Amino acid sequence: MVRTAVIFLFTIFFAASAQAEGLEWKTSIDSGLQAARQSNRLMYVEIVAPWCGYCRKLRTQDYPRAAVQKVLAQFVTVTIDGDATPEVANRYGARGYPTLLVLAPDGRILGRLDGYPGSAGLIRFLESKLDENQMARAEPSRAEAITESGRPLLIRGMNSFDSGDLTSTLKYLDLYIANAAHKDSDYALARFYRGLSLIGLARSEEARTDLDFAAR
């Protein structure tokens, strides 16, 4: 009963705060990713708890500041109650609150802050991720450049690995490796994941070459 009341108060407080800020806060990773893909923006994710004093300080003192608002408006903003959804907190390794993340539209973690950063620290963190994203768009990595049906093969392979579909992982990574023009860090990452997939499919001898390459 007490827990339900706390969660209810948390929801009311954050909804009112978000409305006052003029920002639309998604309340799940999936809805945030969908909006990020549709708008081609990065995601800012806060993992917080209703009892966390620094989380309230972010909401009441930092987010309303004009300079913070200006930067946050360039992201899809997502708020997650780590106590109510511990599986999400565990997935992103949130060992304390607030845990602040920047995610790419494909779900990759591009940066994180553990703990309260203050307004200036938050702005520096977010602006650095926006700058890095602009550079990545100007010079696409091999992970983005080699695609099948418009979707990056390396990212598709890694997503398949995360979901446990090792056969599809091999399919995408084999195509990526065969078409990679440069043996760069993305290429080494593809070899690493292919090696792990081969081990998972009981093909350890084949995996050794990939893992040895990735280790170098």
PDB file of C-alpha atoms in Angstrom:
ATOM      1  CA  MET A   1       0.000   0.000   0.000  1.00  0.00           C
ATOM      2  CA  VAL A   2       2.800   2.390   0.963  1.00  0.00           C
ATOM      3  CA  ARG A   3       4.779   1.469  -2.169  1.00  0.00           C
ATOM      4  CA  THR A   4       1.702   2.110  -4.350  1.00  0.00           C
ATOM      5  CA  ALA A   5       1.210   5.524  -2.763  1.00  0.00           C
ATOM      6  CA  VAL A   6       4.865   6.444  -3.285  1.00  0.00           C
ATOM      7  CA  ILE A   7       4.756   5.417  -6.940  1.00  0.00           C
ATOM      8  CA  PHE A   8       1.526   7.382  -7.402  1.00  0.00           C
ATOM      9  CA  LEU A   9       3.057  10.528  -5.883  1.00  0.00           C
ATOM     10  CA  PHE A  10       6.186  10.033  -7.985  1.00  0.00           C
ATOM     11  CA  THR A  11       4.080   9.832 -11.152  1.00  0.00           C
ATOM     12  CA  ILE A  12       2.085  12.952 -10.289  1.00  0.00           C
ATOM     13  CA  PHE A  13       5.214  14.936  -9.416  1.00  0.00           C
ATOM     14  CA  PHE A  14       7.116  13.982 -12.534  1.00  0.00           C
ATOM     15  CA  ALA A  15       4.144  14.485 -14.854  1.00  0.00           C
ATOM     16  CA  ALA A  16       3.531  17.976 -13.502  1.00  0.00           C
ATOM     17  CA  SER A  17       7.231  18.798 -13.611  1.00  0.00           C
ATOM     18  CA  ALA A  18       7.606  17.571 -17.186  1.00  0.00           C
ATOM     19  CA  GLN A  19       4.598  19.580 -18.316  1.00  0.00           C
ATOM     20  CA  ALA A  20       6.003  22.715 -16.669  1.00  0.00           C
ATOM     21  CA  GLU A  21       9.314  22.197 -18.440  1.00  0.00           C
ATOM     22  CA  GLY A  22       7.697  22.011 -21.834  1.00  0.00           C
ATOM     23  CA  LEU A  23       9.459  18.708 -22.572  1.00  0.00           C
ATOM     24  CA  GLU A  24       7.735  15.492 -23.528  1.00  0.00           C
ATOM     25  CA  TRP A  25       9.114  12.717 -21.306  1.00  0.00           C
ATOM     26  CA  LYS A  26       8.622   9.168 -22.521  1.00  0.00           C
ATOM     27  CA  THR A  27       8.219   6.569 -19.794  1.00  0.00           C
ATOM     28  CA  SER A  28       9.700   3.495 -21.473  1.00  0.00           C
ATOM     29  CA  ILE A  29      12.842   2.690 -23.423  1.00  0.00           C
ATOM     30  CA  ASP A  30      10.801   1.248 -26.300  1.00  0.00           C
ATOM     31  CA  SER A  31       8.691   4.385 -26.760  1.00  0.00           C
ATOM     32  CA  GLY A  32      11.829   6.491 -26.575  1.00  0.00           C
ATOM     33  CA  LEU A  33      13.626   4.409 -29.200  1.00  0.00           C
ATOM     34  CA  GLN A  34      10.628   4.601 -31.504  1.00  0.00           C
ATOM     35  CA  ALA A  35      10.559   8.402 -31.226  1.00  0.00           C
ATOM     36  CA  ALA A  36      14.347   8.613 -31.647  1.00  0.00           C
ATOM     37  CA  ARG A  37      14.250   6.559 -34.850  1.00  0.00           C
ATOM     38  CA  GLN A  38      11.363   8.585 -36.253  1.00  0.00           C
ATOM     39  CA  SER A  39      13.033  11.922 -35.507  1.00  0.00           C
ATOM     40  CA  ASN A  40      16.647  10.782 -36.005  1.00  0.00           C
ATOM     41  CA  ARG A  41      17.621  12.154 -32.584  1.00  0.00           C
ATOM     42  CA  LEU A  42      19.604  10.839 -29.649  1.00  0.00           C
ATOM     43  CA  MET A  43      17.859   9.735 -26.455  1.00  0.00           C
ATOM     44  CA  TYR A  44      18.508  11.174 -23.013  1.00  0.00           C
ATOM     45  CA  VAL A  45      17.462   8.658 -20.368  1.00  0.00           C
ATOM     46  CA  GLU A  46      17.271   9.320 -16.649  1.00  0.00           C
ATOM     47  CA  ILE A  47      16.921   6.311 -14.344  1.00  0.00           C
ATOM     48  CA  VAL A  48      15.646   7.693 -11.052  1.00  0.00           C
ATOM     49  CA  ALA A  49      13.688   6.809  -7.909  1.00  0.00           C
ATOM     50  CA  PRO A  50      10.918   8.633  -6.033  1.00  0.00           C
ATOM     51  CA  TRP A  51      12.920   8.789  -2.794  1.00  0.00           C
ATOM     52  CA  CYS A  52      16.104  10.148  -4.448  1.00  0.00           C
ATOM     53  CA  GLY A  53      16.871  13.724  -3.365  1.00  0.00           C
ATOM     54  CA  TYR A  54      19.284  14.405  -6.228  1.00  0.00           C
ATOM     55  CA  CYS A  55      16.675  13.170  -8.714  1.00  0.00           C
ATOM     56  CA  ARG A  56      14.235  15.751  -7.366  1.00  0.00           C
ATOM     57  CA  LYS A  57      16.973  18.378  -7.534  1.00  0.00           C
ATOM     58  CA  LEU A  58      17.486  17.633 -11.228  1.00  0.00           C
ATOM     59  CA  ARG A  59      13.770  18.073 -11.851  1.00  0.00           C
ATOM     60  CA  THR A  60      13.149  21.135  -9.745  1.00  0.00           C
ATOM     61  CA  GLN A  61      16.424  23.071 -10.074  1.00  0.00           C
ATOM     62  CA  ASP A  62      18.391  21.906 -13.120  1.00  0.00           C
ATOM     63  CA  TYR A  63      15.925  20.901 -15.842  1.00  0.00           C
ATOM     64  CA  PRO A  64      13.931  24.169 -15.619  1.00  0.00           C
ATOM     65  CA  ARG A  65      17.063  26.261 -16.371  1.00  0.00           C
ATOM     66  CA  ALA A  66      16.949  27.818 -19.840  1.00  0.00           C
ATOM     67  CA  ALA A  67      20.439  26.563 -20.791  1.00  0.00           C
ATOM     68  CA  VAL A  68      19.573  22.993 -19.788  1.00  0.00           C
ATOM     69  CA  GLN A  69      16.215  23.205 -21.577  1.00  0.00           C
ATOM     70  CA  LYS A  70      17.923  24.322 -24.765  1.00  0.00           C
ATOM     71  CA  VAL A  71      20.175  21.251 -24.812  1.00  0.00           C
ATOM     72  CA  LEU A  72      17.548  18.748 -23.646  1.00  0.00           C
ATOM     73  CA  ALA A  73      15.167  19.910 -26.387  1.00  0.00           C
ATOM     74  CA  GLN A  74      17.557  18.352 -28.926  1.00  0.00           C
ATOM     75  CA  PHE A  75      17.029  14.878 -27.422  1.00  0.00           C
ATOM     76  CA  VAL A  76      14.173  12.472 -27.036  1.00  0.00           C
ATOM     77  CA  THR A  77      13.796  12.542 -23.244  1.00  0.00           C
ATOM     78  CA  VAL A  78      12.935   9.399 -21.277  1.00  0.00           C
ATOM     79  CA  THR A  79      12.368   8.986 -17.545  1.00  0.00           C
ATOM     80  CA  ILE A  80      12.514   5.549 -15.911  1.00  0.00           C
ATOM     81  CA  ASP A  81      11.517   4.715 -12.335  1.00  0.00           C
ATOM     82  CA  GLY A  82      14.272   2.252 -11.431  1.00  0.00           C
ATOM     83  CA  ASP A  83      12.418   0.951  -8.374  1.00  0.00           C
ATOM     84  CA  ALA A  84       9.233   0.235 -10.338  1.00  0.00           C
ATOM     85  CA  THR A  85      11.126  -1.344 -13.277  1.00  0.00           C
ATOM     86  CA  PRO A  86      14.230  -3.025 -11.782  1.00  0.00           C
ATOM     87  CA  GLU A  87      14.745  -5.062 -14.949  1.00  0.00           C
ATOM     88  CA  VAL A  88      15.446  -1.840 -16.859  1.00  0.00           C
ATOM     89  CA  ALA A  89      17.748  -0.532 -14.117  1.00  0.00           C
ATOM     90  CA  ASN A  90      19.651  -3.825 -14.133  1.00  0.00           C
ATOM     91  CA  ARG A  91      19.890  -3.879 -17.932  1.00  0.00           C
ATOM     92  CA  TYR A  92      21.697  -0.544 -17.886  1.00  0.00           C
ATOM     93  CA  GLY A  93      23.741  -1.227 -14.764  1.00  0.00           C
ATOM     94  CA  ALA A  94      22.110   1.469 -12.639  1.00  0.00           C
ATOM     95  CA  ARG A  95      23.759   0.933  -9.246  1.00  0.00           C
ATOM     96  CA  GLY A  96      22.548   4.244  -7.843  1.00  0.00           C
ATOM     97  CA  TYR A  97      20.334   7.188  -8.676  1.00  0.00           C
ATOM     98  CA  PRO A  98      20.279   9.178 -10.783  1.00  0.00           C
ATOM     99  CA  THR A  99      21.869   7.208 -13.622  1.00  0.00           C
ATOM    100  CA  LEU A 100      21.889   9.315 -16.790  1.00  0.00           C
ATOM    101  CA  LEU A 101      22.369   7.827 -20.252  1.00  0.00           C
ATOM    102  CA  VAL A 102      22.578   8.941 -23.859  1.00  0.00           C
ATOM    103  CA  LEU A 103      21.432   6.287 -26.331  1.00  0.00           C
ATOM    104  CA  ALA A 104      21.604   6.143 -30.112  1.00  0.00           C
ATOM    105  CA  PRO A 105      18.347   5.469 -32.009  1.00  0.00           C
ATOM    106  CA  ASP A 106      19.484   1.831 -32.390  1.00  0.00           C
ATOM    107  CA  GLY A 107      19.778   1.480 -28.609  1.00  0.00           C
ATOM    108  CA  ARG A 108      23.571   1.682 -28.246  1.00  0.00           C
ATOM    109  CA  ILE A 109      24.820   3.430 -25.110  1.00  0.00           C
ATOM    110  CA  LEU A 110      26.838   6.456 -26.224  1.00  0.00           C
ATOM    111  CA  GLY A 111      27.535   7.873 -22.785  1.00  0.00           C
ATOM    112  CA  ARG A 112      26.563   7.718 -19.124  1.00  0.00           C
ATOM    113  CA  LEU A 113      26.789   9.730 -15.932  1.00  0.00           C
ATOM    114  CA  ASP A 114      26.458   8.003 -12.570  1.00  0.00           C
ATOM    115  CA  GLY A 115      25.259  10.396  -9.905  1.00  0.00           C
ATOM    116  CA  TYR A 116      24.240  14.029  -9.798  1.00  0.00           C
ATOM    117  CA  PRO A 117      26.216  16.199 -12.282  1.00  0.00           C
ATOM    118  CA  GLY A 118      24.775  19.666 -11.616  1.00  0.00           C
ATOM    119  CA  SER A 119      23.571  21.919 -14.423  1.00  0.00           C
ATOM    120  CA  ALA A 120      27.005  22.717 -15.849  1.00  0.00           C
ATOM    121  CA  GLY A 121      28.137  19.099 -15.789  1.00  0.00           C
ATOM    122  CA  LEU A 122      24.941  17.913 -17.435  1.00  0.00           C
ATOM    123  CA  ILE A 123      25.219  20.513 -20.200  1.00  0.00           C
ATOM    124  CA  ARG A 124      28.859  19.572 -20.903  1.00  0.00           C
ATOM    125  CA  PHE A 125      27.948  15.890 -21.039  1.00  0.00           C
ATOM    126  CA  LEU A 126      24.985  16.361 -23.385  1.00  0.00           C
ATOM    127  CA  GLU A 127      26.744  18.830 -25.677  1.00  0.00           C
ATOM    128  CA  SER A 128      29.720  16.482 -26.037  1.00  0.00           C
ATOM    129  CA  LYS A 129      27.391  13.691 -27.174  1.00  0.00           C
ATOM    130  CA  LEU A 130      25.675  15.994 -29.666  1.00  0.00           C
ATOM    131  CA  ASP A 131      29.075  17.007 -31.061  1.00  0.00           C
ATOM    132  CA  GLU A 132      30.177  13.382 -31.363  1.00  0.00           C
ATOM    133  CA  ASN A 133      26.927  12.526 -33.121  1.00  0.00           C
ATOM    134  CA  GLN A 134      27.417  15.322 -35.655  1.00  0.00           C
ATOM    135  CA  MET A 135      30.944  14.065 -36.401  1.00  0.00           C
ATOM    136  CA  ALA A 136      29.644  10.522 -36.815  1.00  0.00           C
ATOM    137  CA  ARG A 137      27.041  11.746 -39.318  1.00  0.00           C
ATOM    138  CA  ALA A 138      29.684  13.625 -41.273  1.00  0.00           C
ATOM    139  CA  GLU A 139      31.983  10.576 -41.455  1.00  0.00           C
ATOM    140  CA  PRO A 140      29.885   7.406 -41.136  1.00  0.00           C
ATOM    141  CA  SER A 141      31.647   4.420 -39.580  1.00  0.00           C
ATOM    142  CA  ARG A 142      31.846   1.097 -41.377  1.00  0.00           C
ATOM    143  CA  ALA A 143      29.073  -0.095 -39.070  1.00  0.00           C
ATOM    144  CA  GLU A 144      26.765   2.446 -40.719  1.00  0.00           C
ATOM    145  CA  ALA A 145      28.206   2.335 -44.229  1.00  0.00           C
ATOM    146  CA  ILE A 146      27.742  -1.377 -45.024  1.00  0.00           C
ATOM    147  CA  THR A 147      24.022  -2.055 -45.124  1.00  0.00           C
ATOM    148  CA  GLU A 148      21.423  -4.533 -46.264  1.00  0.00           C
ATOM    149  CA  SER A 149      18.022  -3.085 -47.110  1.00  0.00           C
ATOM    150  CA  GLY A 150      19.165   0.222 -45.672  1.00  0.00           C
ATOM    151  CA  ARG A 151      20.012  -1.205 -42.228  1.00  0.00           C
ATOM    152  CA  PRO A 152      23.604  -1.454 -40.944  1.00  0.00           C
ATOM    153  CA  LEU A 153      24.820  -5.054 -41.020  1.00  0.00           C
ATOM    154  CA  LEU A 154      27.110  -4.815 -38.001  1.00  0.00           C
ATOM    155  CA  ILE A 155      24.365  -3.343 -35.851  1.00  0.00           C
ATOM    156  CA  ARG A 156      21.882  -5.956 -37.081  1.00  0.00           C
ATOM    157  CA  GLY A 157      24.376  -8.675 -36.221  1.00  0.00           C
ATOM    158  CA  MET A 158      24.973  -7.334 -32.716  1.00  0.00           C
ATOM    159  CA  ASN A 159      21.236  -6.960 -32.100  1.00  0.00           C
ATOM    160  CA  SER A 160      20.678 -10.549 -33.240  1.00  0.00           C
ATOM    161  CA  PHE A 161      23.417 -11.701 -30.874  1.00  0.00           C
ATOM    162  CA  ASP A 162      21.776  -9.849 -27.973  1.00  0.00           C
ATOM    163  CA  SER A 163      18.456 -11.550 -28.752  1.00  0.00           C
ATOM    164  CA  GLY A 164      20.114 -14.988 -28.903  1.00  0.00           C
ATOM    165  CA  ASP A 165      19.602 -15.538 -32.648  1.00  0.00           C
ATOM    166  CA  LEU A 166      23.121 -16.755 -33.432  1.00  0.00           C
ATOM    167  CA  THR A 167      22.272 -18.000 -36.925  1.00  0.00           C
ATOM    168  CA  SER A 168      21.135 -14.528 -37.987  1.00  0.00           C
ATOM    169  CA  THR A 169      24.157 -13.043 -36.230  1.00  0.00           C
ATOM    170  CA  LEU A 170      26.457 -15.094 -38.460  1.00  0.00           C
ATOM    171  CA  LYS A 171      24.477 -14.184 -41.568  1.00  0.00           C
ATOM    172  CA  TYR A 172      24.811 -10.426 -40.976  1.00  0.00           C
ATOM    173  CA  LEU A 173      28.384 -10.489 -39.732  1.00  0.00           C
ATOM    174  CA  ASP A 174      29.578 -12.724 -42.574  1.00  0.00           C
ATOM    175  CA  LEU A 175      28.176 -10.170 -45.043  1.00  0.00           C
ATOM    176  CA  TYR A 176      29.721  -7.284 -43.144  1.00  0.00           C
ATOM    177  CA  ILE A 177      33.163  -8.892 -42.911  1.00  0.00           C
ATOM    178  CA  ALA A 178      33.121  -9.917 -46.571  1.00  0.00           C
ATOM    179  CA  ASN A 179      32.377  -6.343 -47.684  1.00  0.00           C
ATOM    180  CA  ALA A 180      34.479  -4.369 -45.203  1.00  0.00           C
ATOM    181  CA  ALA A 181      37.082  -2.279 -46.987  1.00  0.00           C
ATOM    182  CA  HIS A 182      39.069  -1.441 -43.851  1.00  0.00           C
ATOM    183  CA  LYS A 183      40.254  -3.605 -40.979  1.00  0.00           C
ATOM    184  CA  ASP A 184      39.327  -0.999 -38.397  1.00  0.00           C
ATOM    185  CA  SER A 185      37.758  -1.183 -34.929  1.00  0.00           C
ATOM    186  CA  ASP A 186      34.311  -1.972 -36.374  1.00  0.00           C
ATOM    187  CA  TYR A 187      35.820  -4.842 -38.358  1.00  0.00           C
ATOM    188  CA  ALA A 188      37.501  -6.195 -35.200  1.00  0.00           C
ATOM    189  CA  LEU A 189      34.188  -5.892 -33.336  1.00  0.00           C
ATOM    190  CA  ALA A 190      32.449  -7.884 -36.067  1.00  0.00           C
ATOM    191  CA  ARG A 191      35.110 -10.614 -35.840  1.00  0.00           C
ATOM    192  CA  PHE A 192      34.721 -10.706 -32.045  1.00  0.00           C
ATOM    193  CA  TYR A 193      30.948 -11.152 -32.172  1.00  0.00           C
ATOM    194  CA  ARG A 194      31.217 -13.720 -34.952  1.00  0.00           C
ATOM    195  CA  GLY A 195      33.692 -15.668 -32.828  1.00  0.00           C
ATOM    196  CA  LEU A 196      31.333 -15.642 -29.847  1.00  0.00           C
ATOM    197  CA  SER A 197      28.465 -16.755 -32.072  1.00  0.00           C
ATOM    198  CA  LEU A 198      30.495 -19.644 -33.460  1.00  0.00           C
ATOM    199  CA  ILE A 199      31.308 -20.787 -29.930  1.00  0.00           C
ATOM    200  CA  GLY A 200      27.614 -20.632 -29.073  1.00  0.00           C
ATOM    201  CA  LEU A 201      26.900 -22.840 -32.082  1.00  0.00           C
ATOM    202  CA  ALA A 202      29.533 -25.390 -30.938  1.00  0.00           C
ATOM    203  CA  ARG A 203      31.966 -24.386 -33.703  1.00  0.00           C
ATOM    204  CA  SER A 204      34.858 -23.488 -31.417  1.00  0.00           C
ATOM    205  CA  GLU A 205      37.630 -24.345 -33.885  1.00  0.00           C
ATOM    206  CA  GLU A 206      36.248 -21.876 -36.418  1.00  0.00           C
ATOM    207  CA  ALA A 207      35.839 -19.255 -33.708  1.00  0.00           C
ATOM    208  CA  ARG A 208      39.518 -19.250 -32.747  1.00  0.00           C
ATOM    209  CA  THR A 209      40.664 -17.271 -35.812  1.00  0.00           C
ATOM    210  CA  ASP A 210      38.081 -14.546 -35.252  1.00  0.00           C
ATOM    211  CA  LEU A 211      38.805 -14.221 -31.538  1.00  0.00           C
ATOM    212  CA  ASP A 212      42.561 -14.175 -32.080  1.00  0.00           C
ATOM    213  CA  PHE A 213      42.130 -11.378 -34.628  1.00  0.00           C
ATOM    214  CA  ALA A 214      39.884  -9.369 -32.283  1.00  0.00           C
ATOM    215  CA  ALA A 215      42.371  -9.800 -29.426  1.00  0.00           C
ATOM    216  CA  ARG A 216      45.118  -8.200 -31.513  1.00  0.00           C
TER     217      ARG A 216
END
